Amino acid sequence: MAGILIVAEVDAGVLRPEYWELATVARAVSASIPGGVSVAVIGADVAAAAQQAAGIGPDTLHVIDDERLANPWPEAHAAALIQLCGELSPQMVLAPRSILGAEIAARLAVRCGWPLLQDVVQIEATPDGGLQAVRPVSGGAVAATVRIGAGPWVVVPRPRAFAPAAASAVAEITPTRHAFAPPPFATACGTPQRVAVQGLSVDRAKIVVAGGGGLGGPEPFTLLREVAALVGGAVGASRVAVDSGWVQSTMQVGLTGKTIAPDLYIAVGISGAIQHLVGCSSSQVIVAVNSDPAAPIFGIANYGVVGDCKEVMTAFRDTLATRAAQAGRAV
Amino acid sequence: MSIELVLRLVVLLGAFVWAGFRFEQLARPLLAAPAEARLRPFLPRAWGVVVNILGHARLMRKPYSGLMHMMMLFGFLFLLTAVMQVFGEGVSPLFTLAAIGGRTWIALGQDVFAVLLLTGVAMATYQRVVWKPARFVGSNQRDAAIILSLISAVVVGMLLQNSCHLAAGRDALAAWRPVSSAIASVLVACGVTGAIAIAGATAFAWMHMLAILAFLVYIPGSKHLHVIVGVPNVYFRDLNSAGRLVTPDLEQPKLGLSDIAQLGRKQALDLYACTECGRCQELCPAYASGKPLSPKLLIMNMRDHLLEAQGAGGHREGAGGPLIGGAISEETIWSCTTCRACMEACPLFIEHVPKIVDMRRHLSMEAGRVPDGISGAMLSVEQRGHPWAGTRFSRLDWCRDLDVRVLAPGETTDTLLWVGCTAAFDARAQKVARALVRLLHGAGVDFAILGDAESCTGDAARRTGNDYLFQLQASANVETLNTRAFRRIVSICPHCVNTLKNEYPDFGGSYDVVHHSQLLGELMGQGHLRSMLRGDREALAITFHDPCYLGRYNGEFEAPRAVLAGAGAAIAEMERSHGRSFCCGGGGGRAFAVEPPDQRVNVLRATQARATSAAVVATACPFCLLMLDDGCKAVARLEGDSTPLQQVRDIAEILDDAMRVADETRAPT
Amino acid sequence: MRAVVCLKQVIDPLTPATSLALDVQDMKIRVRAAAPPVINGFDEQGIEAALRLRETIRELEIVCIAASERFNTDVMKRALAVGADQLILVQDPSLDTWNSYPVAYALAAAIRQIGGADLVLCGRQGSDWDNGLVPYILADLLAMPLLTLAKRVNIADGKRVEIERVLADGSMTMEAALPAIVTVTSELGALRMPSVAARLTAARKQPRQIALADLGAGAPPALAPEVIDLAIPVTGRNCTFIEAADGPGAGVRLAETLLETGAVRLGMER
Ligand SMILES: Cc1cc2nc3c(=O)[nH]c(=O)nc-3n(C[C@H](O)[C@H](O)[C@H](O)COP(=O)(O)OP(=O)(O)OC[C@H]3O[C@@H](n4cnc5c(N)ncnc54)[C@H](O)[C@@H]3O)c2cc1C
Ligand code: SF4
Ligand code: SF4
């Protein structure tokens, strides 16, 4: 019987960054959950990703590598995970709260009849062999502490709520390969149409410059992209900007977008509705640029600028550009 | 019977039949339209006709045009005697007005008024050709030119006809026709005498008659129709208080105006009455901001559409293509701030706002097509009883640290403070409510609020056409109010005041409602607050923005100014103030609409405020406060000021500042 | 053809924090003032998806079903006003707002009782407890294929449902044979505004109330965690406002401040 099974999601050949956070959670509770830490790598052509995943030094590494797992097809990925769990009988399954990860976690929990702990920001094992966790509810307005008895459990931690574990270059471990033997599929999927994201994607960047309804249209986003390029960050957006069709939905931050915790979050023309704050309030430093001094975003910002976004950000960009050019000359 | 007489009869008859046919075409939609109860009361209605038509009350607000119109109107009226003569003589050569002075004072009057009329025509021509005020943009200039030419032809024809008679020596009236005599002497000097003069008299008589008939036939398709429908249109004007829109029956099969055939009779008459003078367009904030709405063009386009529909199949629904999206664009309909500047200006009392709201009713209650910001705010009213979705405050947060009593059902107070949603949920407007509470405490007024039991009055819902929601809100609020006892209601928001006072009686709630400017004015008048004023105040230069729903809608212009004066302010008026005040852009639900950056009404108003160089822009409405605050900041940006030159403040805040008592609830400014 | 839309009645997600009252006795989140609940926004979009389907499939019957411990009927009747043919409310004290299993069991039993559905539409998650588990349990109970996160839903030749599924960086088409369950996401677009005529008709219609006991829903497994505490988190940040003469000046000052504090480093490795 395995103790903790971490789902290492591979997205387009790349190991998703949440994996390192899941490892932190696993390490924190592994003392109370006997059976060691295992990793499940599911996908097609995942050898490189599996190699990388081994970096946390798991006790065992399981791989299902199959053509049918090439696309983020929930039913197939869930079948693979359910198959592995059948073979390994883990006590706790840790899955990332990504679109695919959250889904296969839910499918696993329901199929196996295991309790699911969604969106966990704190977790600990209780002396009686159960778990206690904290999770935000009501769009983050309330934090609920929940408790559950003996496992197995499926746990989906909130992205960025836990520090990523460092890869400790330990001895090579040989992955256990499992042949994929799914039941007949009831759904079918096409090939993903991926929108080329300009620059970094918001959930990977250390600095995010996000625009909202205050930008008034798609054009000022060019300015934000230039700033992002200068500071090595990504461009994000509020739902108003996305719903207005100014930018792609992949850039949306918030309850129904991405939950991010960059080192620096610059919110430009974003009012700071609670559903938006949910996605960004754990950022290290928050800067708000808004023409309305009473905008709620200032309530959670470290630095605030009351002013017109175009004016402020144009000068901001120009100053950074000048400094960068000076720095370039100095080198 | 001479051939000429037969010819005259034939022409007369032909013209009458033709004109009759044209009038009948116009009358048809009116007769088919549902009547509105606008016949009584006779006296005030008739007095309005006297004051506004004979007295030129509204027209004289533009002295040049007013004077010009007066000369033309009275000239026209007097020359009706000449018209009578023409028609009378057309039927029988023996016809004469001699019995009532046709050979004495009528003759004199005809000469004098002919000159006045021609002077009027000359002034009108100068105005249209040389001066060209912007209010005529979009008016039918050809129509105007034809009308002026026809008038000239009538008058000149008459004068020359009479002059020729005199020149021929067939008229002994020289003493009573000074102008004609003068012309006759010129004619005689030029050799026009005897038979030539007689022939000339006949020719000019024809000219005179033909011009009159042409006028008669032309009028039905022209803006000059107002000479006929002007009087009834003013007579049938809306006598209700300005702020009361008609409550529609929501069970009727069609809600709102989507087809021109649905127009009520007076509403249709309005379309015929418009003179295209553009007085409305000149004052319209939506038009000034570059939006596609001009009240004048709205009326003209509706009129043209009505006539087209009439031509395309009579007065039945669907004829002549769609009204909304065809004759009038949806964007036009949503551009209106319901500021009422147009209606106050219109010399013919044409009702623009009810038509716009009626079309919005269709869009909102039938088609479900409402601009984003507005629909979101209205959904919020429906879901949470206030339009400010996303506020971080609950209804009582603004007064948690103040001593404010919440009135429970069955309890009694003297003055019920109706806070309004904006002052309750917006951080900036909350300061106004707080200032007022301090003043009421200072004056020792016994007051209380409804707290969570207060819900949006529904003003914006009604003015954006969602009368369903308005009626729900009104019924619920009336129920709440009727379970509590109070002497009167005071509100910070003129929109609330207007709705509570003028529209809730339809729902069984009749209250004594005052605006906080009126209450504060009254308290100062009684000396309650005066004694507490600080002595060391510097006179502040303040300009006051009249909120539309306080001023134009409810006639209160002086109370807020009295409060400011009492607080020691020196008031510098803006170019547009009092009844001609320029909307902040926030009325009619526009406070929730997305204003394109280059079409912001509030920026225009802030620019006007800036021109006064006053340090403070005072107002007395939370919407105005927010809109002008934003506008002043935008103007400051445009002008390159580091900070807005002007602070925007409510009169209550200004008065509160002038008070002696220091108070820790007063936020640092 | 019948589409069932599952609805959840939730606390208004825009309720300001000052209006929330935490009942740590019953472990319930309550709203202080008389603020009415709303239909979960994603579920409303499920109704919208069904209404769009009916624009082409005229005979589509739309039945909305909700299960809760109590209802604000006026709020729920919005479903009828926008055009649902039927609204079924399953009410029972055991239908806690945050435990997905009893709710899903009740919904599944109600769907069975009305004779099944060709398509079941759910919102992707409830805006209150964010579990997003109900559609999965339903799929299991009704043995239907599940397609999730649709921003577009289409029915092909009355037999198959095709959706466009939202991905983190794009989208992907998916399909399944009917009957099936589909969850929708906000990209689908907002629920339309009802006409007043429809509202008035809806006001006269009554939702069908079904007692849970009459459904034979079966006992749900006790799989939900127990809530042992509720708290309102504090976001303790103190905003330093950048003072400057004008907008551009503030932009310059902001850049300098962020460079000084090291929040922004130029020429750093990405
Ligand atoms: C269940 C649920 C889920 C949601 N999920 C999300 C989500 O994931 N992400 C999300 O973002 N939202 C989400 N929302 C929507 C959220 O409630 C807000 O509507 C949204 O975040 C508002 O976006 P915004 O601040 O960009 O736009 P707005 O509310 O339009 O605010 C624009 C801001 O810009 C300012 N501004 C205007 N002009 C200028 C200018 N010239 N210069 C500078 N500032 C200016 C204004 O003062 C204002 O503060 C969700 C809502 C619900 C109910
Ligand atoms: S009410 Fe005001 S905004 Fe509307 S048409 Fe008249 S003048 Fe223009
Ligand atoms: S509506 Fe009235 S003010 Fe406007 S152009 Fe016509 S007559 Fe003049």
CSV table of C-alpha atoms in Angstrom, one decimal, chain B residues 190-392:
chain,number,residue,atom,x,y,z
B,190,CYS,CA,-42.7,105.6,-62.6
B,191,GLY,CA,-45.7,106.0,-64.8
B,192,VAL,CA,-47.8,103.2,-63.5
B,193,THR,CA,-51.3,104.8,-63.7
B,194,GLY,CA,-54.6,104.2,-65.2
B,195,ALA,CA,-55.1,100.9,-67.0
B,196,ILE,CA,-51.6,99.7,-66.3
B,197,ALA,CA,-52.2,100.2,-62.6
B,198,ILE,CA,-55.6,98.5,-62.8
B,199,ALA,CA,-54.0,95.5,-64.6
B,200,GLY,CA,-51.3,95.5,-62.0
B,201,ALA,CA,-53.9,95.5,-59.2
B,202,THR,CA,-55.4,92.4,-60.7
B,203,ALA,CA,-52.1,90.7,-61.2
B,204,PHE,CA,-51.0,91.4,-57.6
B,205,ALA,CA,-54.4,90.4,-56.3
B,206,TRP,CA,-53.7,87.1,-58.0
B,207,MET,CA,-50.3,86.9,-56.6
B,208,HIS,CA,-51.6,87.7,-53.2
B,209,MET,CA,-54.3,85.0,-53.5
B,210,LEU,CA,-52.0,82.4,-55.0
B,211,ALA,CA,-49.4,82.9,-52.4
B,212,ILE,CA,-52.0,82.5,-49.6
B,213,LEU,CA,-53.3,79.3,-51.3
B,214,ALA,CA,-49.8,78.0,-51.8
B,215,PHE,CA,-49.2,78.6,-48.1
B,216,LEU,CA,-52.3,76.8,-47.2
B,217,VAL,CA,-51.5,73.8,-49.4
B,218,TYR,CA,-47.8,73.9,-48.3
B,219,ILE,CA,-48.4,74.1,-44.6
B,220,PRO,CA,-49.5,70.5,-43.9
B,221,GLY,CA,-46.1,69.1,-45.0
B,222,SER,CA,-44.0,71.8,-43.3
B,223,LYS,CA,-42.6,72.8,-40.0
B,224,HIS,CA,-45.0,75.8,-40.4
B,225,LEU,CA,-47.8,73.4,-39.4
B,226,HIS,CA,-47.2,74.9,-36.0
B,227,VAL,CA,-49.4,77.9,-37.0
B,228,ILE,CA,-52.3,75.5,-36.8
B,229,VAL,CA,-51.3,72.9,-34.2
B,230,GLY,CA,-49.3,75.2,-31.9
B,231,VAL,CA,-52.3,76.4,-30.0
B,232,PRO,CA,-53.8,72.9,-29.3
B,233,ASN,CA,-50.3,71.6,-28.5
B,234,VAL,CA,-49.8,74.2,-25.9
B,235,TYR,CA,-53.4,73.8,-24.6
B,236,PHE,CA,-53.0,70.0,-24.3
B,237,ARG,CA,-49.6,70.3,-22.6
B,238,ASP,CA,-48.7,68.1,-19.6
B,239,LEU,CA,-50.0,69.8,-16.4
B,240,ASN,CA,-48.7,67.0,-14.1
B,241,SER,CA,-45.7,67.8,-12.0
B,242,ALA,CA,-42.7,67.5,-14.2
B,243,GLY,CA,-41.3,64.5,-12.3
B,244,ARG,CA,-44.2,62.2,-12.7
B,245,LEU,CA,-44.1,59.7,-15.6
B,246,VAL,CA,-47.3,57.9,-16.5
B,247,THR,CA,-47.6,54.6,-14.8
B,248,PRO,CA,-48.2,52.0,-17.5
B,249,ASP,CA,-50.4,48.9,-17.0
B,250,LEU,CA,-47.9,46.1,-17.1
B,251,GLU,CA,-50.6,43.6,-18.2
B,252,GLN,CA,-51.2,45.3,-21.5
B,253,PRO,CA,-50.1,43.2,-24.5
B,254,LYS,CA,-47.5,45.7,-25.7
B,255,LEU,CA,-45.2,47.5,-23.3
B,256,GLY,CA,-43.5,50.6,-24.4
B,257,LEU,CA,-43.3,52.3,-27.7
B,258,SER,CA,-42.0,50.2,-30.5
B,259,ASP,CA,-44.3,51.3,-33.3
B,260,ILE,CA,-45.3,54.8,-34.2
B,261,ALA,CA,-48.9,53.7,-34.4
B,262,GLN,CA,-48.9,53.2,-30.6
B,263,LEU,CA,-48.3,57.0,-30.0
B,264,GLY,CA,-51.0,58.7,-28.0
B,265,ARG,CA,-52.8,61.6,-29.6
B,266,LYS,CA,-51.0,64.4,-27.9
B,267,GLN,CA,-47.7,62.6,-28.4
B,268,ALA,CA,-48.4,62.4,-32.1
B,269,LEU,CA,-49.6,66.1,-32.1
B,270,ASP,CA,-46.2,67.0,-30.7
B,271,LEU,CA,-44.5,65.7,-33.8
B,272,TYR,CA,-46.6,68.0,-36.0
B,273,ALA,CA,-46.0,71.0,-33.7
B,274,CYS,CA,-42.2,71.0,-33.9
B,275,THR,CA,-40.9,74.2,-35.6
B,276,GLU,CA,-37.4,72.8,-35.9
B,277,CYS,CA,-36.3,75.9,-33.9
B,278,GLY,CA,-33.6,73.8,-32.2
B,279,ARG,CA,-33.9,75.5,-28.8
B,280,CYS,CA,-34.0,72.0,-27.4
B,281,GLN,CA,-30.9,70.8,-29.3
B,282,GLU,CA,-29.0,73.9,-28.2
B,283,LEU,CA,-29.4,72.9,-24.6
B,284,CYS,CA,-29.2,69.1,-24.8
B,285,PRO,CA,-26.2,67.7,-23.0
B,286,ALA,CA,-26.3,64.5,-25.0
B,287,TYR,CA,-26.1,66.4,-28.2
B,288,ALA,CA,-23.4,68.6,-26.9
B,289,SER,CA,-21.3,65.6,-25.9
B,290,GLY,CA,-21.4,64.3,-29.5
B,291,LYS,CA,-23.8,61.5,-28.9
B,292,PRO,CA,-26.3,60.6,-31.6
B,293,LEU,CA,-29.2,62.2,-29.8
B,294,SER,CA,-30.7,65.6,-30.6
B,295,PRO,CA,-34.1,66.2,-29.2
B,296,LYS,CA,-35.0,68.2,-32.3
B,297,LEU,CA,-34.0,65.5,-34.7
B,298,LEU,CA,-35.7,62.9,-32.5
B,299,ILE,CA,-39.0,64.7,-32.9
B,300,MET,CA,-38.3,65.4,-36.6
B,301,ASN,CA,-37.4,61.8,-37.3
B,302,MET,CA,-40.4,60.5,-35.5
B,303,ARG,CA,-42.5,62.9,-37.5
B,304,ASP,CA,-41.0,61.9,-40.8
B,305,HIS,CA,-41.5,58.2,-39.8
B,306,LEU,CA,-45.1,58.8,-38.9
B,307,LEU,CA,-45.7,60.4,-42.3
B,308,GLU,CA,-43.9,57.6,-44.0
B,309,ALA,CA,-45.8,55.0,-42.2
B,310,GLN,CA,-49.0,56.9,-43.1
B,311,GLY,CA,-48.0,56.9,-46.7
B,312,ALA,CA,-47.0,53.3,-46.6
B,313,GLY,CA,-50.2,51.8,-45.5
B,314,GLY,CA,-52.2,54.0,-43.3
B,315,HIS,CA,-52.2,54.0,-39.6
B,316,ARG,CA,-51.5,50.4,-38.8
B,317,GLU,CA,-48.7,48.7,-37.0
B,318,GLY,CA,-45.5,47.9,-38.8
B,319,ALA,CA,-46.2,50.3,-41.7
B,320,GLY,CA,-43.2,52.3,-42.9
B,321,GLY,CA,-40.5,50.0,-41.3
B,322,PRO,CA,-39.3,49.8,-37.8
B,323,LEU,CA,-39.3,52.8,-35.4
B,324,ILE,CA,-36.6,51.6,-33.1
B,325,GLY,CA,-33.5,50.6,-35.0
B,326,GLY,CA,-35.0,52.3,-38.1
B,327,ALA,CA,-36.1,55.8,-37.7
B,328,ILE,CA,-34.5,56.1,-34.2
B,329,SER,CA,-31.4,54.2,-33.2
B,330,GLU,CA,-31.1,52.4,-29.9
B,331,GLU,CA,-28.0,54.4,-29.2
B,332,THR,CA,-30.0,57.6,-29.6
B,333,ILE,CA,-32.6,56.3,-27.1
B,334,TRP,CA,-30.1,55.4,-24.5
B,335,SER,CA,-28.1,58.7,-24.8
B,336,CYS,CA,-30.7,60.8,-23.0
B,337,THR,CA,-30.0,61.8,-19.4
B,338,THR,CA,-33.7,62.8,-18.9
B,339,CYS,CA,-32.4,66.2,-17.8
B,340,ARG,CA,-35.5,67.9,-19.2
B,341,ALA,CA,-33.6,70.9,-20.6
B,342,CYS,CA,-35.3,70.3,-24.0
B,343,MET,CA,-38.8,70.2,-22.5
B,344,GLU,CA,-38.2,73.4,-20.5
B,345,ALA,CA,-37.0,75.2,-23.6
B,346,CYS,CA,-39.5,74.1,-26.1
B,347,PRO,CA,-41.9,76.9,-26.9
B,348,LEU,CA,-44.5,74.4,-28.0
B,349,PHE,CA,-44.3,72.2,-24.8
B,350,ILE,CA,-43.3,69.2,-26.8
B,351,GLU,CA,-42.6,66.2,-24.6
B,352,HIS,CA,-39.3,64.5,-25.5
B,353,VAL,CA,-38.6,62.6,-22.3
B,354,PRO,CA,-41.8,60.6,-22.1
B,355,LYS,CA,-41.3,59.5,-25.7
B,356,ILE,CA,-37.7,58.4,-25.0
B,357,VAL,CA,-38.7,56.6,-21.8
B,358,ASP,CA,-41.5,54.9,-23.7
B,359,MET,CA,-39.1,53.6,-26.3
B,360,ARG,CA,-36.8,52.5,-23.5
B,361,ARG,CA,-39.7,50.6,-21.9
B,362,HIS,CA,-40.0,48.6,-25.1
B,363,LEU,CA,-36.3,47.9,-25.1
B,364,SER,CA,-36.2,47.0,-21.4
B,365,MET,CA,-39.4,45.2,-20.8
B,366,GLU,CA,-40.1,43.5,-24.2
B,367,ALA,CA,-36.9,43.2,-26.2
B,368,GLY,CA,-34.5,42.8,-23.2
B,369,ARG,CA,-31.9,44.9,-24.9
B,370,VAL,CA,-30.4,47.3,-22.3
B,371,PRO,CA,-26.8,48.6,-22.4
B,372,ASP,CA,-24.4,46.6,-20.2
B,373,GLY,CA,-23.7,49.0,-17.3
B,374,ILE,CA,-27.4,49.9,-16.9
B,375,SER,CA,-28.6,46.3,-17.1
B,376,GLY,CA,-26.1,45.3,-14.5
B,377,ALA,CA,-27.2,48.1,-12.1
B,378,MET,CA,-30.9,47.2,-12.6
B,379,LEU,CA,-30.2,43.5,-12.0
B,380,SER,CA,-28.6,44.6,-8.8
B,381,VAL,CA,-31.6,46.7,-7.8
B,382,GLU,CA,-33.7,43.6,-8.4
B,383,GLN,CA,-31.4,41.3,-6.5
B,384,ARG,CA,-30.1,43.4,-3.7
B,385,GLY,CA,-32.3,46.5,-3.6
B,386,HIS,CA,-29.5,48.9,-4.7
B,387,PRO,CA,-27.7,49.5,-8.0
B,388,TRP,CA,-24.2,49.5,-6.7
B,389,ALA,CA,-23.2,45.9,-7.2
B,390,GLY,CA,-19.8,45.2,-5.8
B,391,THR,CA,-19.8,47.8,-3.1
B,392,ARG,CA,-17.8,46.8,-0.1
